[in-house]
Coordinates of C-alpha atoms in Angstrom, one line a residue:
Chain R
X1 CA -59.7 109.0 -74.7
X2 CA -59.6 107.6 -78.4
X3 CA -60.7 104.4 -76.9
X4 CA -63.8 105.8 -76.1
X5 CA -64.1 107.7 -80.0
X6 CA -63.4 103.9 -80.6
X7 CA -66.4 102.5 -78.6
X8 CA -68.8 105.6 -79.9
X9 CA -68.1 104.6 -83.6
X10 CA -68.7 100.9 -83.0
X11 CA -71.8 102.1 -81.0
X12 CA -73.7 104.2 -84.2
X13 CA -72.2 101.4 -86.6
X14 CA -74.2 99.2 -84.8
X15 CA -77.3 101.4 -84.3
X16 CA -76.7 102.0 -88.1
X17 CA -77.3 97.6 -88.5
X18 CA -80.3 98.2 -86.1
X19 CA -81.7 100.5 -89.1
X20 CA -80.9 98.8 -91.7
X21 CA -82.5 96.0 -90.3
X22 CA -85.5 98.3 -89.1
X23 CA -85.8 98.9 -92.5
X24 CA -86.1 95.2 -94.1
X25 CA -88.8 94.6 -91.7
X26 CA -91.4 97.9 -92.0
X27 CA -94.3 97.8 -93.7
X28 CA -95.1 101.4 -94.1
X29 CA -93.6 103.8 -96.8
X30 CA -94.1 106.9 -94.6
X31 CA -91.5 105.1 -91.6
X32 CA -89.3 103.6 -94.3
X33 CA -88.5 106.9 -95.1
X34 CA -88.1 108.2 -91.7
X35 CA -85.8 105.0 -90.9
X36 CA -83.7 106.4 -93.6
X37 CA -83.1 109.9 -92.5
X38 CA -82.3 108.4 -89.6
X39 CA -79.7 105.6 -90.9
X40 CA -78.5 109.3 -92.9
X41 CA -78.0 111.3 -89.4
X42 CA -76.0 108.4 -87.9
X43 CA -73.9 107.9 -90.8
X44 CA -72.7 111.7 -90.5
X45 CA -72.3 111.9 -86.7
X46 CA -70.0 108.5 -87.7
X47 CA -68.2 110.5 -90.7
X48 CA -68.1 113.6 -88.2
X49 CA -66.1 111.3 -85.3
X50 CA -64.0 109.7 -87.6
X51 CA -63.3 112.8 -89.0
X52 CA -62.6 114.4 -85.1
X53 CA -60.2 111.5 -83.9
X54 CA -57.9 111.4 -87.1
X55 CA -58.3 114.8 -88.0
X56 CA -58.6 114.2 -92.1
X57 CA -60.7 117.6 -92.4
X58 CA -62.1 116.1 -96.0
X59 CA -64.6 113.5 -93.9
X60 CA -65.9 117.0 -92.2
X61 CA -67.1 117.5 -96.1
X62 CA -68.1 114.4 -96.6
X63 CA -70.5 114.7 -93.3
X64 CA -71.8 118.0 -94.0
X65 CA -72.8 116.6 -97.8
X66 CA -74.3 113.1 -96.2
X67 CA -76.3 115.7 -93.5
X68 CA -77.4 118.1 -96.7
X69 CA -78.4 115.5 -98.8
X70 CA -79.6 112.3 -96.8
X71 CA -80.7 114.1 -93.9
X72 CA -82.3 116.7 -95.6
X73 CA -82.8 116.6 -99.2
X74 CA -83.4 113.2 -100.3
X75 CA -86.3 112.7 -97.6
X76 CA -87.6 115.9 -98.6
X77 CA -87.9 114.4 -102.0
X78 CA -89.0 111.4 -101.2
X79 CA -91.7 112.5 -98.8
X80 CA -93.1 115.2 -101.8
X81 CA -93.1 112.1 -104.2
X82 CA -95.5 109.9 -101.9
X83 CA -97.7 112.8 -101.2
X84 CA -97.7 113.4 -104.8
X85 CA -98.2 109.9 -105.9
X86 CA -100.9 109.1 -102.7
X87 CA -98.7 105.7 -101.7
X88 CA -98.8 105.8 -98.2
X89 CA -100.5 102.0 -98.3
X90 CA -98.3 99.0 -96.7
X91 CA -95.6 97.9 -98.5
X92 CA -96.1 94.2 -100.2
X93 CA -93.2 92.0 -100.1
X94 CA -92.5 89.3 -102.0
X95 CA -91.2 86.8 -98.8
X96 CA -92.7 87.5 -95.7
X97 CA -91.1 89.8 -92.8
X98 CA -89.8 86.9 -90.6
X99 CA -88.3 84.8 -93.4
X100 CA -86.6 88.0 -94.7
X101 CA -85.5 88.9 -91.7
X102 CA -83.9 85.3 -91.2
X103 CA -82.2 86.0 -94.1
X104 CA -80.8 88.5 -93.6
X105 CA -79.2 87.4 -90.3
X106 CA -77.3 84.7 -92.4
X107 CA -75.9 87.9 -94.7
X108 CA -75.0 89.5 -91.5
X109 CA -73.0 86.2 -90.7
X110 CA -71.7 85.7 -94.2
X111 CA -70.4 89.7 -94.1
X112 CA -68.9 89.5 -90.8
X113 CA -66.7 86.8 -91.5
X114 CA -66.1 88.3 -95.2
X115 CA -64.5 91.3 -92.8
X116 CA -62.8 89.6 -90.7
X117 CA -59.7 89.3 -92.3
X118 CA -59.6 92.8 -94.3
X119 CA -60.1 94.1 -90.7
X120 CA -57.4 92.6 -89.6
X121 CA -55.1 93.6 -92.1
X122 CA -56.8 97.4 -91.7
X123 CA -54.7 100.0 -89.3
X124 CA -58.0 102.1 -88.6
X125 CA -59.5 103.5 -85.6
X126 CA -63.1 102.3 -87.5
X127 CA -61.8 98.5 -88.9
X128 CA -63.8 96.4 -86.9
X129 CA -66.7 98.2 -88.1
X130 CA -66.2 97.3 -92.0
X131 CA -68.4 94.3 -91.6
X132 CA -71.1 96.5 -90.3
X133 CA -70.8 98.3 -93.7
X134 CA -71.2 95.3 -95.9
X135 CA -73.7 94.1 -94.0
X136 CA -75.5 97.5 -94.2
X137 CA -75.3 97.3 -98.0
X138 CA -76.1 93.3 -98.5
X139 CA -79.4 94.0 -96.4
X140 CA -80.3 97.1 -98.5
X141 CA -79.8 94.8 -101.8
X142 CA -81.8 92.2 -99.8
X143 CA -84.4 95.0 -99.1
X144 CA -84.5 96.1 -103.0
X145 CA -84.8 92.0 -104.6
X146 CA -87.6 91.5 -101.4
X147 CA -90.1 95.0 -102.3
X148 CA -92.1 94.4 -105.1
X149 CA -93.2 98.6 -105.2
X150 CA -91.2 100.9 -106.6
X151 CA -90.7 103.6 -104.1
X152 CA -89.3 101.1 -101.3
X153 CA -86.8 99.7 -104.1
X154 CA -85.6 103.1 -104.6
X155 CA -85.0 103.5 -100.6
X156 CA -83.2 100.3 -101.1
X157 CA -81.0 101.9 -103.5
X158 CA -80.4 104.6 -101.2
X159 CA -79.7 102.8 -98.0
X160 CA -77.1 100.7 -100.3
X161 CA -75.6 104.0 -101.1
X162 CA -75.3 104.7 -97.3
X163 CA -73.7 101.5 -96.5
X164 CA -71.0 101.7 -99.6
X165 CA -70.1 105.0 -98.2
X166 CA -70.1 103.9 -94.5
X167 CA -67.7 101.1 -95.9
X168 CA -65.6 103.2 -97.5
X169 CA -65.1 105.4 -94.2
X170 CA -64.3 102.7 -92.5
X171 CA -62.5 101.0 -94.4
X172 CA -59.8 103.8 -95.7
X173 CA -61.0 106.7 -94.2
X174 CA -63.3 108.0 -96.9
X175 CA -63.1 108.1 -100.7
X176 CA -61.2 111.5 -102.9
X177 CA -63.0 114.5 -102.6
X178 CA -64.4 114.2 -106.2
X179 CA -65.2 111.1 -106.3
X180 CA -67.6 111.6 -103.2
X181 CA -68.9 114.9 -104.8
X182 CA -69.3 112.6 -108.2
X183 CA -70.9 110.3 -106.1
X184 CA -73.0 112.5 -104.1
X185 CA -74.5 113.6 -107.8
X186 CA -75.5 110.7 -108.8
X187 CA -77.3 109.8 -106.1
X188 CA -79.3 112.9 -106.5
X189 CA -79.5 112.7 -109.9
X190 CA -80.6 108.9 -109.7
X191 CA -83.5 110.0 -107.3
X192 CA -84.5 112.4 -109.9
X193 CA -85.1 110.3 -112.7
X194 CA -86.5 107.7 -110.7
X195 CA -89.3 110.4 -109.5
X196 CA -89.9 110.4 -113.1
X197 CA -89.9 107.0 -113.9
X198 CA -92.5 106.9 -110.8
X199 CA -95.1 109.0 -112.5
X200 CA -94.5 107.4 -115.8
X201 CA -95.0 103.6 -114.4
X202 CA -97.9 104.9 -112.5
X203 CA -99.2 106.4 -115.9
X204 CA -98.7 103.3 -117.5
X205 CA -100.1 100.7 -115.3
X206 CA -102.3 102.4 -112.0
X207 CA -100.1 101.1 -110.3
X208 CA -96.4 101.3 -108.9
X209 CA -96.1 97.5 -108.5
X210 CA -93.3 96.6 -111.0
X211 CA -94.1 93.5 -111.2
X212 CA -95.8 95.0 -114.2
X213 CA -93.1 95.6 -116.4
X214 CA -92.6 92.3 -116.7
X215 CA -95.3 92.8 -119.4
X216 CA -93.3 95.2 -121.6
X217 CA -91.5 92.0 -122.7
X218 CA -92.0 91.1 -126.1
X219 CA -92.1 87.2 -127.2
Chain E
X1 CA -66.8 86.7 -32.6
X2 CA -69.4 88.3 -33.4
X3 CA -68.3 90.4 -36.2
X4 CA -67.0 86.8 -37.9
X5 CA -70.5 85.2 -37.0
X6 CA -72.5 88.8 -38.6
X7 CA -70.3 87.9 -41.6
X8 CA -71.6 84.5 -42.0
X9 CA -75.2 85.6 -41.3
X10 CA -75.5 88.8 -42.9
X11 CA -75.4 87.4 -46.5
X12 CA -78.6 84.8 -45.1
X13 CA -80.3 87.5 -43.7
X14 CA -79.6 89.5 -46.9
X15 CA -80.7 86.9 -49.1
X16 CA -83.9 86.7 -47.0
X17 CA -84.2 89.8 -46.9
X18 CA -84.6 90.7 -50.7
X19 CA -87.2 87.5 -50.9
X20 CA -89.7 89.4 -48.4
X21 CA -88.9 92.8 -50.1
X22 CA -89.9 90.5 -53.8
X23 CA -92.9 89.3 -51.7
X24 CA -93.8 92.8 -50.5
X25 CA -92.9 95.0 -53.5
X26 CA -94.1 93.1 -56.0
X27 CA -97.6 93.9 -55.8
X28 CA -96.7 97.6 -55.3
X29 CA -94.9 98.0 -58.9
X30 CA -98.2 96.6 -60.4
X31 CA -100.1 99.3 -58.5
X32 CA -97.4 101.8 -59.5
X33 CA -97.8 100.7 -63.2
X34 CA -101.4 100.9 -63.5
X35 CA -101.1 104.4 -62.4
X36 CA -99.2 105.6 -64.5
X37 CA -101.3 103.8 -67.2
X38 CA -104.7 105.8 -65.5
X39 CA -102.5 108.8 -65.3
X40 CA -101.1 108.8 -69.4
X41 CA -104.7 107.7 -70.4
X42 CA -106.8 110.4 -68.8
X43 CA -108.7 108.4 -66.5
X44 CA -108.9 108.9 -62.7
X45 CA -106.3 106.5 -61.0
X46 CA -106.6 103.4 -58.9
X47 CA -105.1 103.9 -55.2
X48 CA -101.5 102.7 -55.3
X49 CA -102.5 100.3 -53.0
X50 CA -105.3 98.7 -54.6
X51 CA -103.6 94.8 -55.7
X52 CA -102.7 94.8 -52.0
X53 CA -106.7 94.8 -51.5
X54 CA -107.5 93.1 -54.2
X55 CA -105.2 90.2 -52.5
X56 CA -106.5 90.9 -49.6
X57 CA -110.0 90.6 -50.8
X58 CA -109.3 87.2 -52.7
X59 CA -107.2 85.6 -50.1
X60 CA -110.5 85.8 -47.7
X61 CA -112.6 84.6 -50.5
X62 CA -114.0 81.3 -50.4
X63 CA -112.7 78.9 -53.5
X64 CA -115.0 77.7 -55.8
X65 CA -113.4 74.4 -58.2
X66 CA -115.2 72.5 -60.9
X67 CA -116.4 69.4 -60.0
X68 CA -113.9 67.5 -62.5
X69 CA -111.2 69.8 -60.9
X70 CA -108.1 67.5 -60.3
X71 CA -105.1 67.6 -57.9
X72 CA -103.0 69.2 -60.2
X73 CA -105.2 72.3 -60.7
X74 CA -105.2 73.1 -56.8
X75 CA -101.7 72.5 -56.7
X76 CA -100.6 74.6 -59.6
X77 CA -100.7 78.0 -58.2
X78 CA -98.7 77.1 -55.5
X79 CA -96.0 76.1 -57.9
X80 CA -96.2 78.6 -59.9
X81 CA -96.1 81.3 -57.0
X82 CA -93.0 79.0 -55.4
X83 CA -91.4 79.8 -59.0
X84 CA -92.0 83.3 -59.2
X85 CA -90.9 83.7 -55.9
X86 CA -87.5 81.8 -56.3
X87 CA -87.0 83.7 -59.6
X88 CA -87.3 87.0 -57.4
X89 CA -84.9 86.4 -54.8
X90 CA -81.9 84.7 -57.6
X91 CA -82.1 88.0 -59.4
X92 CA -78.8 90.2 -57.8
X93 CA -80.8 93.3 -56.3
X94 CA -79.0 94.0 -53.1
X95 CA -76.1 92.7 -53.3
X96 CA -73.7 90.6 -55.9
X97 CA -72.7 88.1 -53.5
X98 CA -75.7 86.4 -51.9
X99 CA -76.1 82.7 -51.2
X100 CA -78.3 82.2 -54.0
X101 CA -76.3 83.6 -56.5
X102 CA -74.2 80.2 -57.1
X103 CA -76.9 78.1 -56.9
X104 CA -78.8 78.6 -60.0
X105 CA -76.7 80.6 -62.9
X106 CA -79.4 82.4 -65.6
X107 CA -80.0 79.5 -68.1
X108 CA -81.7 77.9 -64.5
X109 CA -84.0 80.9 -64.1
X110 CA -85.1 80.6 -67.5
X111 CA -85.9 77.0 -66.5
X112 CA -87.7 78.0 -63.7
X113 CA -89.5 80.6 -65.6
X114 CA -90.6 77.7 -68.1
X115 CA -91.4 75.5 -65.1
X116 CA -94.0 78.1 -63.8
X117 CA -95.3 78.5 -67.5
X118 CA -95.8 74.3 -68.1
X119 CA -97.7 74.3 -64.7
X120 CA -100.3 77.6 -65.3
X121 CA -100.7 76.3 -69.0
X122 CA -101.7 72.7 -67.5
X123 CA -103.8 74.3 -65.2
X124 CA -105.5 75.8 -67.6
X125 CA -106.5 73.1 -69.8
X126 CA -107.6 70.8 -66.8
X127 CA -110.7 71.6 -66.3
X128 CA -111.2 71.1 -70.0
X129 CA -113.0 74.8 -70.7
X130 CA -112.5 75.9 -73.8
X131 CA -111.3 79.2 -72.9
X132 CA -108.6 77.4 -70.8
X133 CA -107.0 75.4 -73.1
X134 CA -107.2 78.2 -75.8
X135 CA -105.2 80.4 -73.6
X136 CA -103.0 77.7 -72.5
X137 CA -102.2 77.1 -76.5
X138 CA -101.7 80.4 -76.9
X139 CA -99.4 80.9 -73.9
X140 CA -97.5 78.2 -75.2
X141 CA -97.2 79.7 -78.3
X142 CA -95.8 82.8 -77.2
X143 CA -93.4 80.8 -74.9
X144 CA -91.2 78.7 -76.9
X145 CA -90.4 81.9 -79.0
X146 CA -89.8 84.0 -76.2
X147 CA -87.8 81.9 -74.3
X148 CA -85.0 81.6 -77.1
X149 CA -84.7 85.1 -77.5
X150 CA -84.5 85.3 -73.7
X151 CA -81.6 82.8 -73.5
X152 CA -79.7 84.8 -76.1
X153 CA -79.9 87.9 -74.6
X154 CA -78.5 86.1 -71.5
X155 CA -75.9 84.4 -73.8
X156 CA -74.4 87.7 -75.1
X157 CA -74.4 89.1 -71.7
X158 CA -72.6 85.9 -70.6
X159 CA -70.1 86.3 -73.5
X160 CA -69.2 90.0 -72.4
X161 CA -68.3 88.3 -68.7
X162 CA -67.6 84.8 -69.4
X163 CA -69.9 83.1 -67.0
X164 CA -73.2 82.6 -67.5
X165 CA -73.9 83.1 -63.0
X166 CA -76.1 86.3 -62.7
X167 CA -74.6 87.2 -59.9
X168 CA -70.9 87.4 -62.2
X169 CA -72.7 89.2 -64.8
X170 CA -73.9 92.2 -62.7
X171 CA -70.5 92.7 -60.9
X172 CA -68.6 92.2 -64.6
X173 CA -70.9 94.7 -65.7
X174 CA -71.6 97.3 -62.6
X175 CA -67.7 97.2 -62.0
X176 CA -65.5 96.4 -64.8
X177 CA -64.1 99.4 -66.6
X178 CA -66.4 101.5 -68.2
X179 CA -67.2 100.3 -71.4
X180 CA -69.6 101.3 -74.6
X181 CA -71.5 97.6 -75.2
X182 CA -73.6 97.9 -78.2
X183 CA -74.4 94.4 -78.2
X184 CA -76.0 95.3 -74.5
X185 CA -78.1 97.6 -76.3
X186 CA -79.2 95.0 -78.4
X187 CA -79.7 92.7 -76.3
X188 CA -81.5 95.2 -74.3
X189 CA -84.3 96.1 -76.8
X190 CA -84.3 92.6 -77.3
X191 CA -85.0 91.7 -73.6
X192 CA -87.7 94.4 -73.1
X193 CA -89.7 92.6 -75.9
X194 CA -89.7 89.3 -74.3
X195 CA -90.6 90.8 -71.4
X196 CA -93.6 92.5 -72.8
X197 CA -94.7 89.4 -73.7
X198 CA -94.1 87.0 -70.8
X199 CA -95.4 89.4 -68.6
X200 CA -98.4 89.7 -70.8
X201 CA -98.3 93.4 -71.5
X202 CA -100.3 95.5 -74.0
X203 CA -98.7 94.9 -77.6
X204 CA -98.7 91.2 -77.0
X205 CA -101.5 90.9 -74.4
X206 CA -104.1 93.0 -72.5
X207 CA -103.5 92.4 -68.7
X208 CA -107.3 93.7 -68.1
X209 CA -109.1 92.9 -70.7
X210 CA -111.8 89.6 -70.3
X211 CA -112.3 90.1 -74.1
X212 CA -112.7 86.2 -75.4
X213 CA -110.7 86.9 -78.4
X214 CA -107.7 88.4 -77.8
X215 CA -106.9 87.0 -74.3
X216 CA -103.9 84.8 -73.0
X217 CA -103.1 84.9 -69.6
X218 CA -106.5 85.6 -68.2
X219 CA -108.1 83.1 -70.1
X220 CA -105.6 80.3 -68.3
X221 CA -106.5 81.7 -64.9
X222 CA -110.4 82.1 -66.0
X223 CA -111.5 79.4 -63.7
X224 CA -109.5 80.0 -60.4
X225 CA -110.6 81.8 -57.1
X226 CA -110.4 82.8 -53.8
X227 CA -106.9 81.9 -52.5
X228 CA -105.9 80.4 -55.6
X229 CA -106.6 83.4 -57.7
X230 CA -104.4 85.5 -54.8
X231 CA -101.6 83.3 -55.4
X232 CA -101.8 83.5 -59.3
X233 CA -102.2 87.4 -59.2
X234 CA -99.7 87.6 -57.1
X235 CA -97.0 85.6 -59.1
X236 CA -98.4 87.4 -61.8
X237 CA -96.8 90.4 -60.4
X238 CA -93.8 88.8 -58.6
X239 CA -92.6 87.7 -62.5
X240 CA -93.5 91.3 -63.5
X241 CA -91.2 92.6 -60.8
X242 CA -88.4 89.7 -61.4
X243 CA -88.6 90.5 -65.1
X244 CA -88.2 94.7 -64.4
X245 CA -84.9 93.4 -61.6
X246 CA -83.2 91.1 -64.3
X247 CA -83.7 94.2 -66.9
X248 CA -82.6 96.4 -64.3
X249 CA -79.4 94.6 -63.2
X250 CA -78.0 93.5 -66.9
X251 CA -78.6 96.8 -68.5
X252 CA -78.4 99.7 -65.4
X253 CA -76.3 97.6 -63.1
X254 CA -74.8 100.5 -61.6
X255 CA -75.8 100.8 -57.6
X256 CA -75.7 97.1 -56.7
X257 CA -73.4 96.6 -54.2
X258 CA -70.8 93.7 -54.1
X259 CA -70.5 92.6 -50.5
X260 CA -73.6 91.2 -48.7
X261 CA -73.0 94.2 -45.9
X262 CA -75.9 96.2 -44.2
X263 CA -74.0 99.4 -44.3
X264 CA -74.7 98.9 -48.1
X265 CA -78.3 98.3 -47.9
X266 CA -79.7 101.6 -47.7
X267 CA -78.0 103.1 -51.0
X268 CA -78.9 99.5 -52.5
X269 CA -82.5 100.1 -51.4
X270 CA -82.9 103.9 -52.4
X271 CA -81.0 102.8 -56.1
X272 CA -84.0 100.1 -57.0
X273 CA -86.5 101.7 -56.2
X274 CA -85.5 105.0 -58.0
X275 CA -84.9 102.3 -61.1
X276 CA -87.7 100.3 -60.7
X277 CA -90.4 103.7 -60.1
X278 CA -88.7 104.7 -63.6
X279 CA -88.9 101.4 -65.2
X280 CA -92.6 100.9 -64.4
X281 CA -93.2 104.5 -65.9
X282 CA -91.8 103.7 -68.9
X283 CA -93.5 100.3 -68.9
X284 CA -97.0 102.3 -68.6
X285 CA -95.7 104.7 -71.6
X286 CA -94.9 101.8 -73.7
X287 CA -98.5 100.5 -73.0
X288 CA -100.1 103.7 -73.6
X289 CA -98.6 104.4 -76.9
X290 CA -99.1 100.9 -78.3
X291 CA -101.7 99.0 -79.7
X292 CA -102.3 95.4 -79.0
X293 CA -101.2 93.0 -81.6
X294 CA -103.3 90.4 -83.4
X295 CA -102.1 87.4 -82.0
X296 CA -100.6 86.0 -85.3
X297 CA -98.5 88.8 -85.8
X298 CA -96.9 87.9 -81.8
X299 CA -94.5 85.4 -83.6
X300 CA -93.2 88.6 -85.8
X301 CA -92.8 90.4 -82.4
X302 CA -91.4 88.0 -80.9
X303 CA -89.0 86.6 -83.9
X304 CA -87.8 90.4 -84.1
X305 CA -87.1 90.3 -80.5
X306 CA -84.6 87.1 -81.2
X307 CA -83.1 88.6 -84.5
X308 CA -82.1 91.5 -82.1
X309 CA -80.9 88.9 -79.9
X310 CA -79.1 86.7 -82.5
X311 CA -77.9 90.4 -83.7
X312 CA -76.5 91.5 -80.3
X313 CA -74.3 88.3 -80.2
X314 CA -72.5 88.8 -83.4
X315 CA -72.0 92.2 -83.1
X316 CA -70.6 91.2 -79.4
X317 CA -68.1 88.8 -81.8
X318 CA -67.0 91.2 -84.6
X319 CA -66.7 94.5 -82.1
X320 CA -65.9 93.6 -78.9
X321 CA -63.5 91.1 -78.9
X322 CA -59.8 91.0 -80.1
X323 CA -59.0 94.3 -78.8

């Protein structure tokens, strides 16, 4: 029967690529968001079966804070911002969608074969799936240098955060207790500064391109 | 005696068997899809057997060519129907184990596939209308990115079963021991898109519309009629159907028999069409909910559809194997 746990975890690992890469190519802020509640509800129902088939009871924790916060929270937060900010306009990016996406294929390549021999060295039910998680978190950095507006960086940022986590779960089963709580704060913290920063570049500029701050430079 | 001679023959007749049923069914999917399209869009729907009129209609119809008109236009839609045709009766619908099966493995029926597509976008710049050789560019266009992403998707399903035969495929897949693939579900959102757009469906082309700008298959076929219209219409749908089998049998394999029997054929029978009613709803959905594309952003469609592809092979690599 664990062979099957096996096959489901592989499964949402690669539904959670699917995302990630559903995420470099949208245009629209309002699905970006979406896409990433959704990459947030795989990643628990992930942490949740890991957590069933080797029965470490902390990864039930660690799903129920990725559900409150990812699932919940943060899109909660990040939906209030847009509306509050009025960016619901397509997202700019700096290459255009194929190229990125072409790119990010070749980091898919470059991660898988990064894994390989951790994997192999790895005596976890989720092993093969720690390329997926690198991947997941190169594509979100590709996301973040590729956006040129400041709300899809800071989904970026987030998604990174899911894929570091994802890796760390499959990797060793999940990170301490307190350093996922620590974590976990951060990330909420993080999104509330950056709210602020939001409203203050848009104060600054009209505008939420930061392409702009390249002006604050002094020479 | 006889039983050994019903073994020999019953695979033949099978094989024949599932041509006529291509020939015969093939119009009644497009009827069935453009119902549901009427149904899902509020407007009263055409008789499910309306393209069997229609053909009926055309193939009494005189045929009208252009005086500058050469061979090669009359003799394209033969071709291309012979293609279409062939195409239907390789894909495994009855059975696993049919003569045609070894004779042409899946990187063939792409072949044939692009065969049909070189002839109908000839066609369509020989009479040297405008209209004609825009659509035949355009066709072109979305071909040679389709037809990468289509060979990938048959790749990864050739990597899961080691052979690249159809016939292989469907029994490694329909039989082996149950298995979670998510490169097939990859490779299956991946193979839907193509066939969206080879089949010339809404997001990458409108199968009705006569609309000068956005057009691609129906500006190729603007200057056929009568017989030769029939023909094309009717290949038009036999690909459609082909296209809805191949998807069928890689991704739901499940109730294709092995052995070329006729105790087999009922169940075999009920099975597709129970798939293929439910494949041609969702088909209708997928055109109701979705707005064409500008043809410029068809290369994005079409370059996610081989990223998936690309995606479903690698993931094939790093999950799948060494277990």
């Amino acid at each position: 029967m664990s062979h099957y746990y096996g096959q489901f975890i592989n499964l949402l690992a690669a539904i959670l690529l699917l995302l990630s890469f559903a995420m470099l190519g949208q245009r629209r802020i309002l699905s970006l968001i979406n896409l990433f509640m959704a990459q947030g509800a795989v990643l628990c129902v992930s942490t949740a079966t890991v957590a069933f088939v080797t029965g470490q009871s902390h990864l039930y924790w660690s799903a129920l804070i990725t559900l409150l916060l990812k699932v919940i929270l943060l899109p909660w937060i990040l939906h209030r911002l847009i509306r509050r900010l009025n960016v619901k306009w397509d997202i700019e990016t700096l290459i255009n969608i194929p190229t990125t996406m072409l790119i990010g294929i070749v980091l898919v390549i470059f991660s898988f074969n990064l894994a390989l021999p951790i994997s192999e060295l790895a005596g976890t039910v989720t092993r093969a799936t720690l390329g997926i998680a690198i991947a997941a978190v190169l594509l979100a950095f590709l996301m973040m240098i590729t956006r040129s507006k400041a709300v899809p960086q800071v989904i970026g940022f987030l998604a990174m955060e899911n894929g570091l986590f994802f890796a760390a779960t499959s990797a060793t089963y999940g990170m301490p207790m307190v350093v996922e709580l620590g974590i976990a704060l951060d990330v909420l913290v993080g999104m509330v500064i950056l709210g602020v920063f939001f409203f203050q570049i848009r104060e600054r500029f009209d505008s939420l391109d930061i392409r702009h701050l390249e002006q604050l430079k002094e020479d | 005696m006889i039983g050994d001679r019903m073994d020999i023959l019953a695979p033949i007749l099978l094989q024949f068997l599932e041509l006529l049923m291509a020939l015969a069914l093939a119009p009644l999917l497009t009827g069935w899809v453009n119902q549901c399209r009427a149904w899902l869009q509020n407007r009263s729907a055409p008789p499910l057997l309306q393209p069997y009129r229609q053909l009926a209609k055309l193939f009494e119809k005189e045929v009208v060519l252009a005086h500058n008109a050469s061979s090669l236009f009359r003799a394209a839609p033969y071709v291309i129907f012979a293609c279409m045709a062939l195409a239907a009766a390789i894909v495994p619908t009855l059975s696993t184990d049919l003569p045609f099966g070894p004779a042409a493995d899946a990187i063939a029926l792409v072949g044939i596939f692009a065969l049909a597509r070189v002839f109908i976008a000839l066609a369509g710049m020989d009479v040297g209308t405008s209209f004609g050789s825009l659509g035949a560019r355009r066709e072109m266009l979305i071909g040679f990115l389709a037809e990468p992403a289509l060979l990938m998707v048959f790749f990864t399903a050739s990597l899961i079963s080691q052979s690249t035969s159809l016939s292989t495929i469907v029994s490694t897949l329909a039989r082996g021991e149950f298995t979670i693939y998510p490169s097939l579900a990859f490779a299956g959102i991946a193979f839907s898109m193509v066939s969206l757009a080879e089949n010339a469906r809404v997001p990458v082309d409108n199968p009705t519309t006569h609309l000068e700008l956005t057009m691609i298959h129906e500006a190729m076929i603007l200057e056929y009629s009568g017989r030769h219209l029939a023909l094309i219409e009717w290949a038009a749908a036999l690909k459609l159907y082909a296209y809805s089998c191949l998807g069928l049998a890689l991704f739901f394999p499940w109730g294709i028999p092995q052995a070329a029997e006729f105790a087999n054929l009922p169940v075999a029978l009920a099975g597709l069409l129970f798939k293929l009613g439910i494949g041609g709803f969702l088909l209708a959905v997928i055109e109701t909910v979705s707005a064409k594309m500008r043809i410029f952003r068809a290369p994005e469609f079409l370059g996610t559809a081989f990223m998936l592809a690309v995606l479903a092979m690698l993931v094939h690599l790093l999950l799948e194997t060494g277990k």
